[in-house]
């Protein structure tokens, strides 16, 4: 079966590695992935800021781009949530009953971990990632979608990966879209606490299913020279054991810049 | 002796001051953290919690749908039980009614049970202006009142104060308004409570008129209910000769049996207790027992406007438990005063602008944006108010009220909508960001893991980059990579 990849506007421009990781991962699992080139943005930034009229043309574009696919996969909890819960609102605003119908009939959209666990029925995706990792459940994947323990089950099945607990994990990181700049001081105050919890976890890599939240937390972690890296769940799940020709030396296994940290074949 | 929320700046500005207040941050983090854990524990005990929430929401929805009928029924029941019913369209009318009742009885003071409705209408200030002292008798309200301070929480209005501050306020102020605090008062909770008890006791015993709100009003029987923890409410509701209750018209429940659901939902959500210590109920006048003159002021003050809003009307289900405040990560850091209203936190961010109207005041219009839309409030709300949904809805109303104005945000969103409604235009924009990415490829600053990042940037980018590094844009967009490599099938499939 062929799934349409909704890469998201943010990943498209800023984090193409995440998109490539989804492609690598799904192909490895025998899924044919297509990237409908007509796609742009699901419209979430407009809807969440109150610009419903501005989201209407984006919704039309989205529906056209993904017409005919059986399923759509998106490496973002918040974009999946927007498609599922906000597109109808945008369609109603347009006053076009055809658009409302098109939203109702659109193919189901799955956040990556939902697609892997619920549709493909896999938990062990054959990944290898020998690092100490902690996982931040982003608010929209946690509360809007209810992905539950799917992401952590996927992570626990990754070979070499050690999953450590994140204190106060379910608390919002403070990103919140335009909130991050409109209320930047509050956003940063929330992010500072999240970053502190990440450091307390003792993890080397912070993983989440949304690059938007990771840009925010990662920006703080990087600014404070914390030595903690952020990575999208897809990139961890795409990583595989490098083919090693000679006997491994100690340095290769422990260096953070080693081949194992890159998503297998994607870069 | 009263402070006012008038003149509170827009949320981001008000929040800045609060964020810099170290003691406030600590007090709030501690207090909300404690009550959050208590709530989670007692809610976790109830297997049927979700069904209770659904029942609570459904009961309130049905009541609101037939509010006209139930209100008339309530008036009839109350009148039959010997109470006098007054209707108040707005704050001014409600205040006038209460002031007039106090005047008729020739009193220059009233004792008060903690009540959000009377705080909303500024009753204490109106009474004060008429030469009548309104004594708050709830401990936290007393602290706020004596400190000439503003409430910052629905349930615990002095949540921003710690006990050393409370001790200082008691020592300084109590003597000016009645029985002074003992000179050797310490900041142990038991001593502070004892000082408050002694101070309030003489007021309870002296007052002729009491003013309360109500948590619930039962249409079928004309019964009002007040739920509280300290017993001060019970004193006010039973000792004085005259009792005036100001009740928002959304406080109705149709039947006595409906209280069953709400008296389970409220204490667990509110104080994190299985049941609150004092639940007082009264039905009009009972000869020889309690107040012999009972008034009920039914208050609209914007509620029918909220009811007219199809998305926003769910806010009228609110039972003022304050669970949404306690769990809100924004409230925890900014405190209640930043919201500029007696209703702070998530419920305040939707209720205040709806009660007062959207689109005409920058402070009110900033409230729906005072949220990261994390959804924690919806998760805990005992009557399932989808606060994030209403926030987004109100943002739409704010934007619609200012459409066509040459605001930076309007122009930016229009431009983004234009660029993102066509894939070729999106690709062109990404080419520009890709070129920037290639130029900045050699940047020295690296995030952990090796990606190039930029530090603090000038101009409008400062709001983001003041504290957060900015990732250098990817030299090649995903779209361009897919086209160049046929989705990784051509060439080596690698990134540029
Ligand atoms: S909105 Fe819900 S959680 Fe918040 S105070 Fe009202 S009832 Fe409680």
XYZ file of C-alpha atoms and ligand atoms in Angstrom:
771
model
C 0.000 0.000 0.000
C 1.143 3.540 -0.710
C 0.926 6.149 1.981
C 1.155 9.862 1.453
C 3.817 11.571 3.534
C 2.683 14.873 5.005
C 6.136 16.105 5.845
C 4.889 19.441 7.359
C 6.062 22.881 6.313
C 8.483 23.128 9.200
C 10.221 19.837 8.508
C 10.284 20.627 4.807
C 12.292 23.810 5.241
C 14.151 23.274 8.492
C 14.305 19.554 9.245
C 14.439 17.554 5.994
C 16.382 14.852 7.862
C 13.187 13.999 9.703
C 11.308 13.570 6.423
C 14.095 11.402 5.035
C 14.082 9.326 8.205
C 10.348 8.618 7.809
C 10.960 7.510 4.219
C 13.865 5.251 5.232
C 11.942 3.769 8.133
C 8.715 3.070 6.271
C 10.518 1.578 3.268
C 12.463 -0.668 5.598
C 9.096 -1.871 6.917
C 7.858 -2.548 3.388
C 5.621 0.487 2.991
C 5.622 2.435 -0.250
C 5.894 6.145 0.580
C 4.937 8.964 -1.699
C 5.475 12.683 -1.267
C 2.700 14.576 -3.038
C 4.593 17.628 -4.204
C 1.520 19.847 -4.155
C 1.455 19.848 -0.332
C 2.434 22.932 1.634
C 1.148 23.441 5.179
C -1.844 22.091 7.106
C -2.814 25.591 8.223
C -2.294 25.102 11.930
C -0.241 28.288 12.497
C -3.076 30.363 11.057
C -5.881 28.561 12.890
C -4.148 28.727 16.255
C -3.477 32.427 15.846
C -7.089 33.135 14.866
C -6.685 33.563 11.100
C -9.321 31.170 9.828
C -9.854 32.861 6.438
C -6.141 32.603 5.750
C -6.240 28.876 6.473
C -8.952 28.136 3.895
C -6.712 28.143 0.773
C -4.205 25.981 2.660
C -6.910 23.476 3.489
C -7.954 23.305 -0.174
C -4.335 22.746 -1.181
C -3.927 20.037 1.455
C -7.056 18.147 0.387
C -6.101 18.290 -3.288
C -2.570 17.135 -2.604
C -3.654 14.092 -0.600
C -6.703 13.088 -2.626
C -6.559 9.433 -3.575
C -4.226 8.210 -0.819
C -5.442 5.479 1.455
C -3.650 6.937 4.428
C -1.485 9.893 5.316
C 1.466 9.710 7.707
C 2.834 12.782 9.438
C 5.858 13.048 11.729
C 4.176 15.600 13.978
C 1.605 15.206 16.710
C 0.434 18.759 16.450
C -0.071 18.716 12.660
C -1.924 15.399 12.953
C -4.076 16.993 15.638
C -4.730 20.027 13.492
C -5.825 17.936 10.505
C -8.043 15.797 12.691
C -9.611 18.461 14.873
C -9.297 21.808 13.090
C -9.832 21.170 9.397
C -13.547 20.856 9.839
C -13.647 24.230 11.566
C -11.756 25.818 8.681
C -14.053 24.178 6.132
C -17.131 25.421 7.954
C -15.692 28.905 8.012
C -15.309 28.825 4.223
C -19.076 28.492 3.843
C -18.456 25.897 1.134
C -20.396 22.678 1.841
C -18.227 20.889 -0.721
C -15.152 21.640 1.383
C -16.849 20.348 4.521
C -17.712 17.130 2.675
C -14.146 16.840 1.385
C -12.837 17.098 4.963
C -15.261 14.430 6.117
C -14.208 12.088 3.308
C -10.468 12.721 3.494
C -8.111 9.798 4.075
C -7.209 9.114 7.717
C -4.148 10.936 8.983
C -1.801 9.133 11.373
C 0.926 10.536 13.509
C 4.027 8.402 12.943
C 3.853 6.332 16.134
C 0.149 5.668 15.583
C 0.833 4.463 12.057
C 3.632 2.147 13.152
C 1.866 0.617 16.139
C -1.802 0.676 15.090
C -1.703 0.264 11.330
C 1.492 -1.701 10.745
C 1.284 -3.461 14.085
C 5.028 -3.198 14.761
C 6.822 -2.125 17.884
C 10.326 -3.327 17.032
C 11.216 -1.463 13.858
C 14.730 -2.906 13.668
C 16.481 0.234 14.837
C 19.802 0.509 16.613
C 20.671 3.548 18.682
C 23.154 2.972 21.490
C 22.475 6.090 23.535
C 20.840 7.220 26.714
C 17.553 8.783 25.669
C 14.646 10.517 27.348
C 11.271 11.155 25.755
C 9.111 14.286 25.962
C 5.452 13.605 25.159
C 4.382 16.733 23.303
C 1.030 18.129 24.413
C -0.801 17.626 21.151
C 0.338 14.045 20.721
C -0.415 13.334 24.369
C -3.727 15.141 24.868
C -5.170 15.909 21.438
C -4.292 12.578 19.807
C -3.850 10.382 22.855
C -0.848 8.447 21.455
C -0.258 7.129 24.960
C 2.729 4.831 25.351
C 3.169 4.087 21.635
C 6.308 6.231 21.253
C 7.964 4.845 24.371
C 7.141 1.269 23.371
C 8.805 1.940 20.037
C 11.835 3.427 21.763
C 12.122 0.591 24.254
C 12.381 -1.855 21.371
C 15.355 -0.037 19.834
C 18.544 -2.016 20.299
C 21.199 -0.367 22.418
C 18.881 2.432 23.489
C 18.505 3.140 27.171
C 15.287 5.024 27.916
C 15.433 7.126 31.077
C 12.533 8.864 32.751
C 11.910 12.563 32.206
C 10.740 14.284 35.415
C 7.383 16.107 35.007
C 7.262 14.707 31.491
C 3.657 15.628 30.726
C 4.115 19.310 31.478
C 4.074 21.594 28.440
C 7.481 22.776 27.187
C 6.108 26.253 26.494
C 6.449 26.312 22.710
C 2.796 26.757 21.738
C 3.287 28.128 18.200
C 2.976 31.910 18.101
C 2.794 31.774 21.920
C 6.585 31.289 21.804
C 7.020 34.831 20.481
C 3.831 36.611 21.559
C 4.423 35.552 25.149
C 8.110 34.822 24.785
C 8.997 35.478 28.425
C 6.454 32.992 29.736
C 7.338 30.533 26.993
C 11.008 30.698 27.960
C 10.196 30.337 31.657
C 8.305 27.136 30.871
C 11.046 25.935 28.536
C 13.728 26.601 31.146
C 11.999 24.207 33.547
C 11.621 21.597 30.806
C 15.310 21.930 29.922
C 16.214 21.542 33.595
C 14.185 18.330 33.787
C 15.896 17.055 30.652
C 19.301 17.669 32.210
C 18.165 16.040 35.464
C 17.179 12.928 33.536
C 20.815 12.355 32.696
C 19.945 11.649 29.060
C 22.256 12.354 26.172
C 19.450 12.749 23.651
C 15.970 14.219 24.080
C 13.465 12.632 21.722
C 9.975 13.868 20.801
C 7.497 13.538 17.985
C 7.356 17.246 17.127
C 10.274 19.258 15.787
C 8.516 22.490 16.753
C 8.751 21.707 20.469
C 12.247 20.308 19.955
C 13.419 23.540 18.309
C 12.261 25.408 21.395
C 13.694 23.040 24.014
C 16.753 22.346 21.867
C 17.360 26.069 21.415
C 17.489 26.453 25.188
C 19.625 23.354 25.719
C 22.040 24.517 23.053
C 22.224 28.049 24.436
C 23.140 26.752 27.856
C 25.752 24.372 26.438
C 24.008 21.510 28.129
C 25.557 18.857 25.938
C 22.122 17.312 25.359
C 21.004 16.785 21.800
C 17.427 16.824 20.539
C 16.202 14.387 17.907
C 12.916 13.560 16.271
C 11.494 10.121 17.044
C 11.614 9.248 13.332
C 15.356 9.786 13.177
C 15.994 7.503 16.122
C 13.732 4.804 14.702
C 15.406 5.075 11.299
C 18.898 4.627 12.730
C 20.473 1.228 12.149
C 23.717 -0.416 13.064
C 26.536 0.736 10.809
C 28.242 -1.933 8.753
C 31.649 -2.172 10.379
C 34.461 -3.736 8.417
C 37.184 -3.892 11.014
C 36.946 -4.709 14.670
C 35.248 -1.840 16.520
C 37.380 0.314 18.737
C 36.162 1.710 22.026
C 36.074 5.297 20.688
C 33.574 4.437 17.942
C 31.062 3.101 20.376
C 31.073 5.985 22.737
C 31.500 9.035 20.521
C 28.368 11.107 20.097
C 29.380 11.965 16.557
C 29.613 8.333 15.477
C 27.808 6.948 12.477
C 25.263 5.326 14.730
C 23.821 8.699 15.602
C 22.847 9.445 12.021
C 19.629 8.084 10.654
C 20.539 5.031 8.640
C 21.179 5.898 5.016
C 19.209 9.102 5.168
C 22.043 11.574 5.122
C -9.320 49.922 51.394
C -9.377 48.212 48.059
C -7.169 47.700 45.062
C -8.400 47.383 41.507
C -7.528 45.477 38.350
C -8.225 48.599 36.287
C -5.192 49.574 34.274
C -3.608 46.110 34.181
C -1.486 46.061 31.012
C -1.856 43.401 28.294
C -0.909 39.920 29.414
C 2.666 39.693 28.046
C 3.632 42.914 29.833
C 1.878 42.059 33.085
C 3.426 38.589 32.991
C 6.931 40.001 32.651
C 6.775 41.615 36.075
C 5.330 38.473 37.644
C 7.989 36.259 36.074
C 10.687 38.361 37.711
C 9.112 38.061 41.182
C 11.133 35.265 42.741
C 8.970 34.826 45.798
C 5.780 34.718 43.741
C 7.296 32.085 41.463
C 8.273 29.932 44.400
C 5.005 30.351 46.312
C 2.978 29.470 43.233
C 5.058 26.530 42.103
C 4.835 25.083 45.594
C 1.127 25.737 46.118
C -0.085 24.598 42.707
C 2.199 21.572 42.787
C 0.802 20.474 46.151
C -2.852 20.886 45.255
C -2.320 19.299 41.838
C -0.960 16.158 43.464
C -3.827 16.066 45.991
C -6.401 16.383 43.240
C -4.794 13.683 41.120
C -4.795 11.300 44.081
C -8.466 11.710 45.025
C -9.681 11.785 41.434
C -7.722 8.622 40.799
C -9.780 6.871 43.492
C -13.029 7.295 41.582
C -13.467 4.588 38.967
C -16.347 6.390 37.353
C -14.689 9.791 37.181
C -15.083 10.132 33.428
C -18.767 9.238 33.635
C -19.231 11.786 36.399
C -17.603 14.443 34.203
C -19.858 13.540 31.318
C -22.884 13.688 33.595
C -21.833 17.059 35.005
C -21.334 18.508 31.537
C -24.632 17.100 30.257
C -26.595 18.396 33.251
C -25.184 21.880 32.862
C -25.785 21.852 29.115
C -29.390 20.854 29.545
C -29.902 23.533 32.180
C -28.377 26.186 29.940
C -30.521 25.080 27.009
C -33.680 25.683 29.043
C -32.295 28.410 31.256
C -35.331 30.666 30.766
C -37.668 27.987 32.107
C -35.486 27.008 35.036
C -34.886 30.605 36.080
C -38.607 31.265 36.309
C -39.027 28.018 38.212
C -36.275 29.063 40.620
C -37.921 32.422 41.194
C -41.223 30.703 41.987
C -39.617 28.204 44.357
C -37.675 30.913 46.159
C -40.674 33.174 46.514
C -42.768 30.303 47.815
C -40.082 29.641 50.426
C -40.203 33.214 51.648
C -37.189 34.682 49.839
C -37.228 37.922 47.844
C -35.895 37.568 44.309
C -34.156 40.448 42.500
C -32.997 40.451 38.886
C -29.808 42.297 37.972
C -28.806 42.901 34.382
C -25.324 44.110 35.236
C -22.892 44.911 38.028
C -24.317 48.368 38.697
C -27.851 47.022 39.172
C -26.700 44.190 41.418
C -24.599 46.509 43.567
C -27.444 48.988 43.922
C -29.787 46.229 45.104
C -27.358 45.056 47.804
C -26.515 48.584 48.949
C -30.220 49.412 49.232
C -30.923 46.342 51.348
C -28.072 47.230 53.716
C -29.327 50.813 53.934
C -32.875 49.755 54.740
C -31.465 47.953 57.766
C -29.440 50.991 58.747
C -26.221 49.069 59.014
C -22.732 50.302 58.188
C -21.180 46.850 57.832
C -21.842 43.450 56.279
C -20.003 40.149 56.672
C -19.191 38.264 53.516
C -18.862 34.665 52.470
C -16.236 34.214 49.783
C -17.980 34.720 46.456
C -16.705 35.089 42.903
C -19.878 36.787 41.695
C -19.566 39.632 44.212
C -15.878 39.998 43.377
C -16.775 40.137 39.682
C -19.208 43.017 40.199
C -16.944 44.910 42.611
C -19.518 44.804 45.396
C -17.078 45.621 48.189
C -16.045 48.835 46.445
C -19.693 49.778 45.833
C -20.544 49.172 49.493
C -17.490 51.096 50.594
C -18.574 54.034 48.436
C -21.936 53.974 50.229
C -20.184 54.057 53.607
C -20.730 50.374 54.359
C -17.783 48.143 55.334
C -17.774 44.706 53.743
C -15.770 42.291 55.887
C -14.395 39.283 54.043
C -14.446 36.271 56.357
C -12.726 33.613 54.261
C -9.135 33.393 55.487
C -7.509 33.950 52.122
C -9.949 36.725 51.208
C -9.215 38.321 54.566
C -5.493 38.262 53.804
C -6.123 39.897 50.429
C -8.453 42.491 51.926
C -6.211 43.403 54.851
C -3.199 43.609 52.541
C -5.105 45.944 50.186
C -4.162 43.412 47.591
C -5.897 41.734 44.653
C -7.054 38.112 44.471
C -4.900 35.868 42.314
C -6.746 32.558 42.463
C -10.394 31.505 42.439
C -10.213 29.233 45.452
C -7.158 30.567 47.291
C -7.077 34.268 46.436
C -3.940 34.799 48.522
C -2.047 31.916 46.929
C 0.713 34.351 45.984
C 1.445 35.033 49.665
C 3.477 32.835 51.961
C 3.013 32.619 55.700
C 5.688 35.150 56.639
C 3.936 37.691 54.457
C 0.587 36.753 56.012
C 2.008 37.252 59.483
C 3.298 40.704 58.574
C -0.081 41.704 57.115
C -1.955 40.474 60.202
C 0.363 42.291 62.597
C 0.195 45.500 60.621
C -3.478 45.621 59.614
C -5.773 43.696 61.955
C -5.738 46.325 64.665
C -6.825 49.017 62.215
C -10.031 47.146 61.368
C -10.980 45.340 64.574
C -9.351 42.974 66.992
C -5.579 43.226 66.654
C -3.322 40.224 66.189
C -1.333 39.135 69.266
C 2.015 40.956 69.429
C 3.933 37.682 69.622
C 2.230 36.153 66.563
C 4.480 33.700 64.731
C 4.063 32.410 61.211
C 2.876 28.924 62.147
C -0.394 28.148 60.344
C -2.222 27.309 63.590
C -1.354 30.680 65.152
C -2.266 32.583 62.013
C -5.621 30.790 61.849
C -6.260 31.520 65.525
C -5.563 35.209 65.001
C -7.974 35.300 62.071
C -10.615 33.433 64.064
C -10.425 35.892 66.962
C -10.452 38.854 64.603
C -13.484 37.581 62.678
C -15.505 36.319 65.630
C -16.512 39.774 66.816
C -17.633 40.640 63.295
C -19.783 37.510 62.978
C -21.472 38.219 66.288
C -22.105 41.877 65.532
C -23.178 41.904 61.875
C -26.862 42.261 60.985
C -26.461 41.619 57.288
C -24.496 38.901 55.485
C -23.683 38.716 51.790
C -22.898 35.481 50.003
C -22.801 33.919 46.597
C -23.889 30.372 45.880
C -22.241 27.381 44.317
C -25.571 25.958 43.244
C -29.188 27.040 43.069
C -31.785 24.272 42.780
C -34.705 25.381 40.596
C -37.100 22.689 41.802
C -36.812 23.518 45.499
C -35.377 27.058 45.653
C -32.425 25.781 47.648
C -29.079 27.590 47.541
C -25.850 25.798 48.421
C -22.462 27.075 49.570
C -19.517 24.723 49.713
C -16.578 25.757 51.894
C -13.770 24.610 54.145
C -13.442 26.983 57.070
C -16.882 27.329 58.609
C -16.863 31.070 58.166
C -19.550 30.612 55.557
C -21.740 28.688 57.973
C -21.359 31.553 60.490
C -22.385 34.181 57.943
C -25.264 32.102 56.632
C -26.779 31.414 60.049
C -25.974 34.252 62.490
C -27.087 37.545 60.878
C -30.760 38.497 60.558
C -30.555 39.340 56.885
C -28.905 37.305 54.133
C -28.339 38.553 50.588
C -26.996 36.104 47.994
C -25.714 37.223 44.627
C -26.041 34.310 42.219
C -24.915 34.137 38.592
C -27.742 32.812 36.438
C -25.547 29.912 35.316
C -25.398 28.473 38.846
C -28.710 26.692 38.359
C -29.316 22.989 38.542
C -32.823 21.691 37.848
C -33.323 19.249 40.698
C -32.056 18.381 44.136
C -30.803 15.040 42.819
C -28.476 16.826 40.373
C -26.411 18.023 43.331
C -25.339 14.416 43.754
C -23.093 14.716 40.694
C -21.675 18.148 41.442
C -20.944 17.540 45.110
C -18.751 14.671 43.995
C -17.032 16.611 41.225
C -16.406 19.885 43.037
C -14.444 19.055 46.219
C -12.187 16.514 44.543
C -11.374 18.942 41.721
C -11.119 21.962 43.930
C -9.347 21.315 47.209
C -8.411 17.742 46.430
C -10.665 16.478 49.206
C -13.198 13.666 49.012
C -15.738 15.973 50.605
C -15.413 19.542 51.757
C -15.827 20.241 55.488
C -18.897 22.507 55.289
C -21.810 22.288 52.885
C -24.562 24.749 53.792
C -27.953 24.664 52.127
C -30.904 26.908 52.765
C -34.313 27.266 51.227
C -35.756 30.710 51.738
C -36.724 31.558 55.308
C -37.183 29.040 58.109
C -39.092 30.714 60.977
C -37.030 30.875 64.132
C -33.945 29.397 62.478
C -31.280 31.426 60.702
C -31.805 34.662 58.779
C -35.401 35.837 58.829
C -35.017 37.969 55.732
C -33.528 36.285 52.674
C -32.758 38.004 49.359
C -31.468 36.433 46.166
C -30.013 38.609 43.420
C -29.934 36.773 40.087
C -27.078 38.217 38.082
C -26.600 38.334 34.313
C -23.643 40.732 33.810
C -22.693 39.383 30.390
C -23.776 35.781 30.887
C -26.534 35.885 28.280
C -23.954 37.154 25.778
C -21.806 34.137 26.574
C -24.855 31.916 26.192
C -25.430 33.341 22.713
C -21.973 32.162 21.600
C -22.328 28.599 20.344
C -18.708 27.634 20.971
C -18.096 29.796 24.013
C -21.246 28.941 25.979
C -19.625 25.821 27.439
C -17.739 28.214 29.745
C -21.028 28.702 31.622
C -20.743 25.100 32.799
C -17.872 26.217 35.053
C -18.302 25.376 38.733
C -15.289 27.520 39.757
C -13.286 24.615 41.124
C -9.962 26.143 39.976
C -8.473 22.816 38.869
C -7.602 24.416 35.532
C -5.580 27.124 37.278
C -3.679 24.669 39.409
C -2.637 22.575 36.442
C -1.894 25.445 34.047
C 1.828 25.898 33.299
C 1.258 29.530 32.314
C -0.677 30.376 35.486
C 1.927 28.601 37.604
C 4.580 31.001 36.338
C 2.706 34.275 35.838
C 0.301 34.111 38.773
C -3.232 35.416 38.749
C -2.711 39.178 38.707
C -1.312 39.066 35.168
C -4.789 38.219 33.894
C -6.175 41.528 35.168
C -9.434 40.004 36.378
C -10.969 38.217 39.340
C -11.073 35.175 37.039
C -7.467 34.252 36.312
C -5.923 31.237 34.638
C -7.418 29.241 31.780
C -11.061 29.832 32.716
C -10.342 33.544 33.142
C -8.641 33.693 29.755
C -11.931 32.667 28.132
C -14.579 33.892 30.571
C -13.350 37.444 31.155
C -13.194 38.446 27.475
C -16.538 36.777 26.805
C -18.276 38.516 29.717
C -16.882 41.900 28.748
C -16.775 41.576 24.966
C -13.996 40.827 22.489
C -12.352 43.219 20.055
C -12.430 46.560 21.875
C -9.735 46.361 24.536
C -6.097 45.274 24.147
C -5.883 43.814 27.641
C -8.996 41.653 27.175
C -7.914 40.681 23.662
C -4.524 39.545 24.940
C -6.106 36.949 27.255
C -7.067 34.295 24.670
C -3.411 34.319 23.583
C -2.139 33.745 27.122
C -1.964 30.001 26.564
C 0.287 27.486 24.857
C -2.852 25.413 24.100
C -1.336 22.475 25.955
C -4.769 21.163 26.929
C -3.982 20.332 30.562
C -6.989 22.441 31.645
C -9.455 20.460 29.536
C -8.025 17.247 30.920
C -8.810 18.178 34.536
C -11.983 20.226 34.103
C -14.772 18.405 35.989
C -17.400 19.674 33.535
C -15.282 19.069 30.425
C -14.974 22.637 29.208
C -12.769 22.437 26.118
C -10.821 25.548 27.034
C -8.286 25.258 24.161
C -11.167 25.106 21.694
C -12.716 28.248 23.149
C -9.326 30.004 23.235
C -8.812 29.395 19.516
C -12.398 30.467 18.847
C -11.842 33.724 20.729
C -8.564 34.333 18.913
C -10.575 34.137 15.694
C -12.976 36.730 17.068
C -10.105 39.006 18.073
C -8.574 38.723 14.607
C -11.926 39.240 12.884
C -12.543 42.392 14.909
C -9.331 43.890 13.539
C -9.374 42.606 9.960
C -8.217 45.104 7.383
C -6.106 47.076 9.858
C -2.492 47.419 8.692
C -1.077 45.408 11.585
C 2.212 43.542 11.213
C 0.558 40.272 12.192
C -2.309 40.728 9.705
C 0.152 41.359 6.898
C 2.436 38.505 7.922
C -0.424 36.000 8.046
C -1.763 37.169 4.682
C 1.703 36.813 3.173
C 2.197 33.371 4.717
C -1.210 32.265 3.489
C -0.331 33.431 -0.038
C 3.058 31.704 -0.047
C 1.731 28.492 1.463
C -1.367 28.095 -0.690
C 0.713 27.157 -3.716
C 3.527 24.606 -3.725
C 5.588 26.543 -6.291
C 5.529 29.640 -4.146
C 6.412 27.539 -1.102
C 9.331 26.002 -3.011
C 10.534 29.458 -4.025
C 10.495 30.623 -0.419
C 12.390 27.503 0.590
C 15.017 28.235 -2.072
C 15.694 31.507 -0.296
C 15.933 29.836 3.107
C 18.131 27.129 1.559
C 20.498 29.786 0.203
C 20.652 31.328 3.677
C 21.378 27.874 5.024
C 24.255 27.369 2.580
C 25.757 30.759 3.431
C 25.518 30.004 7.152
C 26.688 26.435 6.784
C 30.106 27.292 8.165
C 28.757 28.991 11.277
C 30.945 28.263 14.250
C 28.229 27.778 16.822
C 27.073 24.187 16.928
C 24.187 22.643 18.817
C 24.911 19.426 20.702
C 25.011 16.836 17.927
C 26.658 19.186 15.495
C 23.962 21.202 13.762
C 24.880 24.820 13.051
C 22.946 27.320 15.131
C 22.735 31.069 15.511
C 22.789 32.868 18.824
C 20.937 36.039 19.810
C 19.634 37.922 16.777
C 18.529 41.559 16.526
C 15.138 43.000 15.576
C 11.930 40.970 15.611
C 13.935 37.736 15.824
C 15.024 38.731 19.325
C 11.785 37.500 20.911
C 12.778 33.987 19.922
C 16.542 34.145 19.977
C 17.099 36.057 23.226
C 17.195 32.779 25.086
C 16.953 30.140 22.353
C 19.502 29.253 19.701
C 18.121 29.194 16.169
C 18.866 26.272 13.874
C 20.465 27.280 10.579
C 17.965 26.509 7.782
C 18.619 23.299 5.871
C 20.636 23.965 2.695
C 18.150 21.886 0.743
C 14.472 21.490 1.551
C 12.867 18.080 1.774
C 10.823 18.965 -1.302
C 13.919 19.821 -3.331
C 15.701 16.689 -2.121
C 12.746 14.510 -3.113
C 12.615 16.045 -6.590
C 16.378 15.796 -7.104
C 16.757 12.203 -5.923
C 13.298 10.855 -6.776
C 12.609 10.337 -3.122
C 16.066 8.925 -2.440
C 15.913 6.379 -5.251
C 18.280 8.257 -7.561
C 21.944 9.046 -6.972
C 23.075 8.081 -3.491
C 19.910 9.524 -2.042
C 21.897 11.619 0.377
C 21.318 15.181 1.465
C 23.108 18.114 -0.063
S -13.181 25.791 33.874
Fe -13.433 23.735 34.691
S -11.512 23.357 35.785
Fe -11.619 25.582 35.461
S -12.580 26.398 37.301
Fe -14.232 26.033 35.839
S -14.972 23.970 36.302
Fe -12.986 24.159 37.290
